[in-house]
Short mmCIF file of C-alpha atoms and ligand atoms in Angstrom, two decimals:
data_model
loop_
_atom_site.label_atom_id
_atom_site.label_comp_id
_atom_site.label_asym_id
_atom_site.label_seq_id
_atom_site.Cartn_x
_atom_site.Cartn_y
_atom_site.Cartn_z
CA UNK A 5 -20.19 -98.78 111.77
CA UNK A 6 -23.44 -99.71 109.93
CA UNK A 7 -25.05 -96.83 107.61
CA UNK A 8 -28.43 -97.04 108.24
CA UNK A 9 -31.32 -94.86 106.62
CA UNK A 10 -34.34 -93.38 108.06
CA UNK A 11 -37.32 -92.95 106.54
CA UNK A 12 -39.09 -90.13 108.59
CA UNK A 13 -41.18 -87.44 108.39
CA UNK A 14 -42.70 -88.82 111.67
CA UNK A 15 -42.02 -88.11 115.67
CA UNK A 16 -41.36 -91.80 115.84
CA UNK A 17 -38.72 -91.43 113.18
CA UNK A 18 -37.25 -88.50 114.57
CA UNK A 19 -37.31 -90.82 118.01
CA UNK A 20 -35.76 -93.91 116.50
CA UNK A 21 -32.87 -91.69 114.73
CA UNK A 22 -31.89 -90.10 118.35
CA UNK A 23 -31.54 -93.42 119.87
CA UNK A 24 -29.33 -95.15 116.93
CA UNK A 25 -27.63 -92.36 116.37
CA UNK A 26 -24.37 -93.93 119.17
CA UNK A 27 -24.20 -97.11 117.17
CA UNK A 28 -24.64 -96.50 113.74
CA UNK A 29 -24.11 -93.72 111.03
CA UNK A 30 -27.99 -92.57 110.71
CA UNK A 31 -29.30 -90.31 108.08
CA UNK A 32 -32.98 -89.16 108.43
CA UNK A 33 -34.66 -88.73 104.76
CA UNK A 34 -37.80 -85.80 104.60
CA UNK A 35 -40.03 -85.50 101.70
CA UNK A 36 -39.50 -81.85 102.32
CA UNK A 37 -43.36 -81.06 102.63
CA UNK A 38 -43.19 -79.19 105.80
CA UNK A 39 -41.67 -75.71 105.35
CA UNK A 40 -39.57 -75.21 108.78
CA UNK A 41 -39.46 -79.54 110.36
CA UNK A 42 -38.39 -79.37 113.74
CA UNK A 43 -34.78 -80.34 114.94
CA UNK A 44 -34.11 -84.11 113.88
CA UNK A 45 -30.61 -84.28 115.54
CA UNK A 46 -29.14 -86.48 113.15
CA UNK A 47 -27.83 -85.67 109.82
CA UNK A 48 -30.76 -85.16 107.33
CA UNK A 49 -31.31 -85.10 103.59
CA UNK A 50 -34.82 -83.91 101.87
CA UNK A 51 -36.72 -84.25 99.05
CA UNK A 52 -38.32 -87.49 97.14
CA UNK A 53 -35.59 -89.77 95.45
CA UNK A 54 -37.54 -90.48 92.14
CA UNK A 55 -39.20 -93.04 92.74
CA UNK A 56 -38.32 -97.14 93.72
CA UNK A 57 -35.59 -97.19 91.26
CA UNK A 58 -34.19 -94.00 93.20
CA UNK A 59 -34.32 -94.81 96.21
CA UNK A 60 -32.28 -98.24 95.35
CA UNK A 61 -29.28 -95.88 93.37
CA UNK A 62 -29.13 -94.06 96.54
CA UNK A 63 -28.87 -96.84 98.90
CA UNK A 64 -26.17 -98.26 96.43
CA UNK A 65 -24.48 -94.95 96.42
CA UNK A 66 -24.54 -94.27 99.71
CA UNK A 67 -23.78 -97.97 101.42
CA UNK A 68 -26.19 -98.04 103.13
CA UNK A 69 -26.70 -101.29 105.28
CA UNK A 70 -30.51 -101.31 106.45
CA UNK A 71 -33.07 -99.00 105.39
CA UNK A 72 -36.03 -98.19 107.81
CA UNK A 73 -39.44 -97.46 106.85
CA UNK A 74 -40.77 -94.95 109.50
CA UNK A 75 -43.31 -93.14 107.23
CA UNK A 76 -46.44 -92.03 108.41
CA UNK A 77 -49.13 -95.01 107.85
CA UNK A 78 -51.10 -93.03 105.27
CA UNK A 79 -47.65 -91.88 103.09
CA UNK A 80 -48.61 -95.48 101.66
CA UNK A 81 -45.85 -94.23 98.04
CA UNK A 82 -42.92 -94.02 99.61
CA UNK A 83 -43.39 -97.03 101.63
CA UNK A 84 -44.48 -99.28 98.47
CA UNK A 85 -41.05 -97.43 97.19
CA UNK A 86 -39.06 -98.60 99.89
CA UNK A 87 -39.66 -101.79 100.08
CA UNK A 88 -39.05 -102.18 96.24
CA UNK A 89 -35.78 -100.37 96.44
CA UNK A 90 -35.12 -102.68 98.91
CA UNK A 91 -35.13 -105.86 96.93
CA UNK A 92 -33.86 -104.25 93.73
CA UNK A 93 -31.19 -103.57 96.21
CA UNK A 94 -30.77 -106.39 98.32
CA UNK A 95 -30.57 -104.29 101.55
CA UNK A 96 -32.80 -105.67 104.58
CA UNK A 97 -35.87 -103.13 105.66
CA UNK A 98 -37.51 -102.64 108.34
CA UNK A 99 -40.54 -100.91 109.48
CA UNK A 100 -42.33 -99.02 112.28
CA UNK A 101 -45.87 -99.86 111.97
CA UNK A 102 -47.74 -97.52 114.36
CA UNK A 103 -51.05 -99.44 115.29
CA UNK A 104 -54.15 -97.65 114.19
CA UNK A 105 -56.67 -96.30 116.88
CA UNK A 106 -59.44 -98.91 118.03
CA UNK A 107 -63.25 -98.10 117.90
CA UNK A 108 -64.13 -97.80 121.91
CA UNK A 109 -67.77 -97.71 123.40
CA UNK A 110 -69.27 -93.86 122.77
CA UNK A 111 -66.91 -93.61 119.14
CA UNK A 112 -69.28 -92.80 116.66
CA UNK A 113 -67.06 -92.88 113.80
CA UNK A 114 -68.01 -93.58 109.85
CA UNK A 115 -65.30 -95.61 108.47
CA UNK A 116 -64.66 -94.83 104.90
CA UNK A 117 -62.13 -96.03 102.38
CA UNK A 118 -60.63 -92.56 100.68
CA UNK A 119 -60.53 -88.58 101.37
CA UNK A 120 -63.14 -88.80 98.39
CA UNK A 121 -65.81 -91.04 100.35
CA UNK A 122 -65.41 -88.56 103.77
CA UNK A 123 -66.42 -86.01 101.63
CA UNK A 124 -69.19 -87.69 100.50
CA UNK A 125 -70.18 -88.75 103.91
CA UNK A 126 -70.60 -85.11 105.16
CA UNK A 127 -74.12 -85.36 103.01
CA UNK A 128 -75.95 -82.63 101.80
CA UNK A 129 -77.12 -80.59 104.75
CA UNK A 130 -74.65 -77.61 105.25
CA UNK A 131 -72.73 -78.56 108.62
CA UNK A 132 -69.67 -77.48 110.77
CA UNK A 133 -66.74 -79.77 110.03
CA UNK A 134 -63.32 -79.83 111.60
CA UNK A 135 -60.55 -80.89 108.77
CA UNK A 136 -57.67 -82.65 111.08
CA UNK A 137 -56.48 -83.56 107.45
CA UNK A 138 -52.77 -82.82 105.57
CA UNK A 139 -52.85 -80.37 103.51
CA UNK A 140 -52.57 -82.33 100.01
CA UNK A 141 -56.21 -83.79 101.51
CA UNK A 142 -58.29 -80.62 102.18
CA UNK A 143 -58.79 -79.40 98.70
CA UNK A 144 -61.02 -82.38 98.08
CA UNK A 145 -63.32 -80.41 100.54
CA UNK A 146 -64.20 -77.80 97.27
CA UNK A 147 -66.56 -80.46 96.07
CA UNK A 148 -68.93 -79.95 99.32
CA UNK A 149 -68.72 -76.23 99.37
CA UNK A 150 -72.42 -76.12 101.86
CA UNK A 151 -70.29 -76.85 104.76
CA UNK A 152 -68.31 -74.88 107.04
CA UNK A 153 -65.02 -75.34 107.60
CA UNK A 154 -62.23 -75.52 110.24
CA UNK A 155 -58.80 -76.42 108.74
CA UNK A 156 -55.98 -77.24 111.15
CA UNK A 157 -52.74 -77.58 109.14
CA UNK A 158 -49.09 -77.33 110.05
CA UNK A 159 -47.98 -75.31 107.04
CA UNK A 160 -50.69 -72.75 105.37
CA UNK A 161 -52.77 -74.03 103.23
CA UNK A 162 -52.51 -71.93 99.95
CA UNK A 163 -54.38 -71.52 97.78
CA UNK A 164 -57.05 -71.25 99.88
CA UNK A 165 -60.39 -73.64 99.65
CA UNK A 166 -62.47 -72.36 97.07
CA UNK A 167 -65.25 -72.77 99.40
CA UNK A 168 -67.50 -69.61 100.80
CA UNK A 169 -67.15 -70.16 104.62
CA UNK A 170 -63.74 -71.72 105.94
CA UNK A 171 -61.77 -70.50 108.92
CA UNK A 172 -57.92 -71.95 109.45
CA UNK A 173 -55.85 -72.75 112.28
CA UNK A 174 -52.04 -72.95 112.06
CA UNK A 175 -50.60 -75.66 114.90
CA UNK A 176 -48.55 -78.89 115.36
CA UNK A 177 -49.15 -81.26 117.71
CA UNK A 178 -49.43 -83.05 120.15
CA UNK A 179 -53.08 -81.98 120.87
CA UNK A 180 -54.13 -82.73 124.37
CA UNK A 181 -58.12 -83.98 125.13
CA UNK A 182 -59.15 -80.78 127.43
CA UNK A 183 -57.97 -78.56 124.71
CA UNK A 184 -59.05 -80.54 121.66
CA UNK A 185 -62.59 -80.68 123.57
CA UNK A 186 -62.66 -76.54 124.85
CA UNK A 187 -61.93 -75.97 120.59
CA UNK A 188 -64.70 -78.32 119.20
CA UNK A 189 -67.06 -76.67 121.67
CA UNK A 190 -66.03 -73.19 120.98
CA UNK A 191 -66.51 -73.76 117.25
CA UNK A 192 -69.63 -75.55 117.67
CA UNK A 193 -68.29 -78.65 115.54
CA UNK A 194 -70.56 -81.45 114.20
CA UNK A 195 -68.30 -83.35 112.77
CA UNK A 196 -64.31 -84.59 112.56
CA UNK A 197 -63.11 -85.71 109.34
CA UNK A 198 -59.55 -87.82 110.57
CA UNK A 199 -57.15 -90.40 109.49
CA UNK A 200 -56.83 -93.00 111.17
CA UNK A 201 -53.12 -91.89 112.29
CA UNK A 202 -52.36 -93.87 115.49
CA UNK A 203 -50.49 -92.76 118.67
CA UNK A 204 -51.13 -90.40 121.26
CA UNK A 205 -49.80 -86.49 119.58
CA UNK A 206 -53.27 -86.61 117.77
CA UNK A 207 -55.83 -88.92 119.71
CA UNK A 208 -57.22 -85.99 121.27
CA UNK A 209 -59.79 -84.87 119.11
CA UNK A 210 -60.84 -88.60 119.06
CA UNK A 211 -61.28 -88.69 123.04
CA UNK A 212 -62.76 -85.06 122.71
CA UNK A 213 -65.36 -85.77 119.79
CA UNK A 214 -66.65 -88.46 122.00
CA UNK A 215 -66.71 -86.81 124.90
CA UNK A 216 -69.29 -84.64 123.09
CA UNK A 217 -70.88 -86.95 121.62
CA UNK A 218 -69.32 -85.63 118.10
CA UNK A 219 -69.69 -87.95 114.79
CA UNK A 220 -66.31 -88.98 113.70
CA UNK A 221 -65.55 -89.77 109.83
CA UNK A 222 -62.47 -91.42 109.70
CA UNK A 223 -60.68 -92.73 106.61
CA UNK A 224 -58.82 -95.83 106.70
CA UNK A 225 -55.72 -96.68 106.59
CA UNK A 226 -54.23 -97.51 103.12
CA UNK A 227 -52.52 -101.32 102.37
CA UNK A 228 -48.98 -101.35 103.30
CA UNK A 229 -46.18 -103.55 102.18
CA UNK A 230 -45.71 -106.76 103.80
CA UNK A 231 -42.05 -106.24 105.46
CA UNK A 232 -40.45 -107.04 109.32
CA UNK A 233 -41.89 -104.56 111.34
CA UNK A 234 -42.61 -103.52 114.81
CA UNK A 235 -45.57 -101.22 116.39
CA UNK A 236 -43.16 -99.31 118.93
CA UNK A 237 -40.00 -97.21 118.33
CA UNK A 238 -38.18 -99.16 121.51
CA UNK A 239 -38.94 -102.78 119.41
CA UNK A 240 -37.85 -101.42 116.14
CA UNK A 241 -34.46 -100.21 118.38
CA UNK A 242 -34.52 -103.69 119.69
CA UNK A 243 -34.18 -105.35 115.92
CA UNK A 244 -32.13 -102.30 115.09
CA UNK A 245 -29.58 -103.81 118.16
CA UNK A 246 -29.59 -107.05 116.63
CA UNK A 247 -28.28 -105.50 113.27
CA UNK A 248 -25.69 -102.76 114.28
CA UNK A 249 -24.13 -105.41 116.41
CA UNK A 250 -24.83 -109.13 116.24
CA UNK A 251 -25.46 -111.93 118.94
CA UNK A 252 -21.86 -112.68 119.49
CA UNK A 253 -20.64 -109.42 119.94
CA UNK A 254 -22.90 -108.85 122.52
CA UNK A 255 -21.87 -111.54 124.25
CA UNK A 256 -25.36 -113.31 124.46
N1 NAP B 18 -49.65 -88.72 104.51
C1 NAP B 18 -49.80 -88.25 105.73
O1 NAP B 18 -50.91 -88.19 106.27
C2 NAP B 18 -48.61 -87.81 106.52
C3 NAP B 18 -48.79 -87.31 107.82
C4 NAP B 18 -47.69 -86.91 108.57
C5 NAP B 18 -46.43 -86.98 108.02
N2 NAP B 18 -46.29 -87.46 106.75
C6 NAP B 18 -44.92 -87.54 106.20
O2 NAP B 18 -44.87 -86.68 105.09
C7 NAP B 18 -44.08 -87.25 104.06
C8 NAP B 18 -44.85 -87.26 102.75
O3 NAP B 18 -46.05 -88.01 102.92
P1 NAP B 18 -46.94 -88.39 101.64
O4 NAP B 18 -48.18 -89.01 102.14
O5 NAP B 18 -46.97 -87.26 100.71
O6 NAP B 18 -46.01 -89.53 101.01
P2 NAP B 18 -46.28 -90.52 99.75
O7 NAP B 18 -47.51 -90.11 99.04
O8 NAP B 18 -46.18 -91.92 100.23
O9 NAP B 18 -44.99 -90.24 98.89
C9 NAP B 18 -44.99 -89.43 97.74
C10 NAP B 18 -43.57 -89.19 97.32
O10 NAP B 18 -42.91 -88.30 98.23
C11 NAP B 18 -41.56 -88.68 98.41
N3 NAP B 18 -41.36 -89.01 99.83
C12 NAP B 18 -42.31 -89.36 100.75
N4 NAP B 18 -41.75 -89.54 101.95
C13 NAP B 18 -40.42 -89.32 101.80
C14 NAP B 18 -39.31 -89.34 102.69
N5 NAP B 18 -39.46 -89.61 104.01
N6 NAP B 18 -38.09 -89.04 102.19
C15 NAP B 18 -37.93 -88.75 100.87
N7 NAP B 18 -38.95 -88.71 99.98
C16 NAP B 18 -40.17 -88.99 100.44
C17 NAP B 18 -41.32 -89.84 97.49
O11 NAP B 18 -40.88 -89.28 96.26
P3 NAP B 18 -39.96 -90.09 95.23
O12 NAP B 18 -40.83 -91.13 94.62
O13 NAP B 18 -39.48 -89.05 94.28
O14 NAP B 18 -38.85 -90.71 96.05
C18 NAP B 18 -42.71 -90.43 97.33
O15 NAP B 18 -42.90 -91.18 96.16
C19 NAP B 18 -43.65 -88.62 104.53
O16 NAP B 18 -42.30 -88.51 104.96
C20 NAP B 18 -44.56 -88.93 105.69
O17 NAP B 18 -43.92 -89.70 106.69
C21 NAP B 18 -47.34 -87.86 105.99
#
């Protein structure tokens, strides 16, 4: 049986693991941010590796056949990591490259480069902002402290800003539209700050802030490693199948 590690810390990684887990010996790998992760049902091991060189001693320690990149887009580190530790190495890696939402007729987003530049963006005049941001991100916010705040976070976010007028909201996702739309309305929400995450769990506030008519500013995505990838977890399976059990034995 191939050994095959997962880089997660994603639904589609949790996904992917489920369905290999028949044919191959799967181990899920969590940078431990989250404080209680949800069930991955596969084995799972947590915490950052040190770095490129690592993450290519563990590979080597472990045997492990074929490493899979199923970071978030934005956790742009471990993915330059991982596809260093793969040549130093000489394991093949694959990816799952979620595609990034598309601008559609009503958006009005503000496309900016870093957390820095959103912030930035909000301008001068004291507004009411909805943070769909990680936590590592909001604290950037302190710099604009005119603005209100809504923080939606998974895990607490402590400290707390150092800003006068901020009000949190512990949830995970997915968000669905109505509900994403009924909570910018209730708060009376100007703008979204967003990444530019991709999929459906978090799209909602998109559909919802232009719905309202609701300024978007989203930061883009960060540059990525050129490696074999696919956009869907049932494609990545498909060049998974080709791995754990070649051509021949298939009987193709
Ligand atoms: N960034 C986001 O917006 C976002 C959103 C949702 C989920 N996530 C998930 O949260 C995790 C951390 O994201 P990040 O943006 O902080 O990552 P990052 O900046 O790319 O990575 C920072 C360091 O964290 C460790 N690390 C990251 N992902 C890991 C994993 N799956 N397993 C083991 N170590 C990992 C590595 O430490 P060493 O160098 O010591 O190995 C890496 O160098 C990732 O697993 C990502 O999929 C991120």
């Amino acid at each position: 049986m191939k050994t095959i590690l997962i880089l997660g810390g994603t639904t589609e990684a949790r996904q992917l693991a489920g369905r290999l887990a028949m044919r191959a010996s799967v181990t899920l790998s969590l940078a431990g941010r989250t404080e209680s992760p949800v069930a991955q049902g596969v084995p799972v091991r947590v915490g950052g590796f040190g770095g490129a060189d690592g993450l290519a001693s563990y590979i080597r320690e472990t045997g492990t056949d074929l490493l899979i990149d199923a970071t978030h887009p934005y956790a742009a580190r471990i993915s330059a990591n991982a596809a260093q530790a793969a040549r130093l190495s000489r394991v093949p890696i694959l990816a799952l490259r979620r595609p990034g939402w598309k601008r559609v007729e009503g958006d009005r987003w503000i496309e900016v480069d870093t957390v820095g530049a959103a912030v930035q963006a909000l301008g001068d005049t004291p507004r009411r902002v909805f943070l769909a941001l990680g936590r590592q991100e909001v604290a950037a916010f302190e710099a604009a402290a005119q603005h209100h705040y809504l923080i939606r976070s998974v895990d607490p976010i402590e400290p707390k800003l150092a800003v006068p007028d901020a009000d949190y909201l512990l949830a995970r996702g997915p968000f669905r539209e109505p509900d994403e739309r009924a909570l910018l309305s209730e708060q009376r929400i100007e703008i979204v700050v967003s990444k530019n995450s991709g999929g459906v769990a978090t799209y909602g506030k998109i559909a919802a802030a232009r719905a309202l008519g609701i300024e978007v500013i989203m930061v883009r995505r960060p540059a990525l490693p050129e490696v074999p990838s696919a956009e869907t977890v049932e494609a990545l399976g498909a060049m998974v199948d080709h791995f754990v059990e070649p051509a021949a034995e298939r009987g193709v």
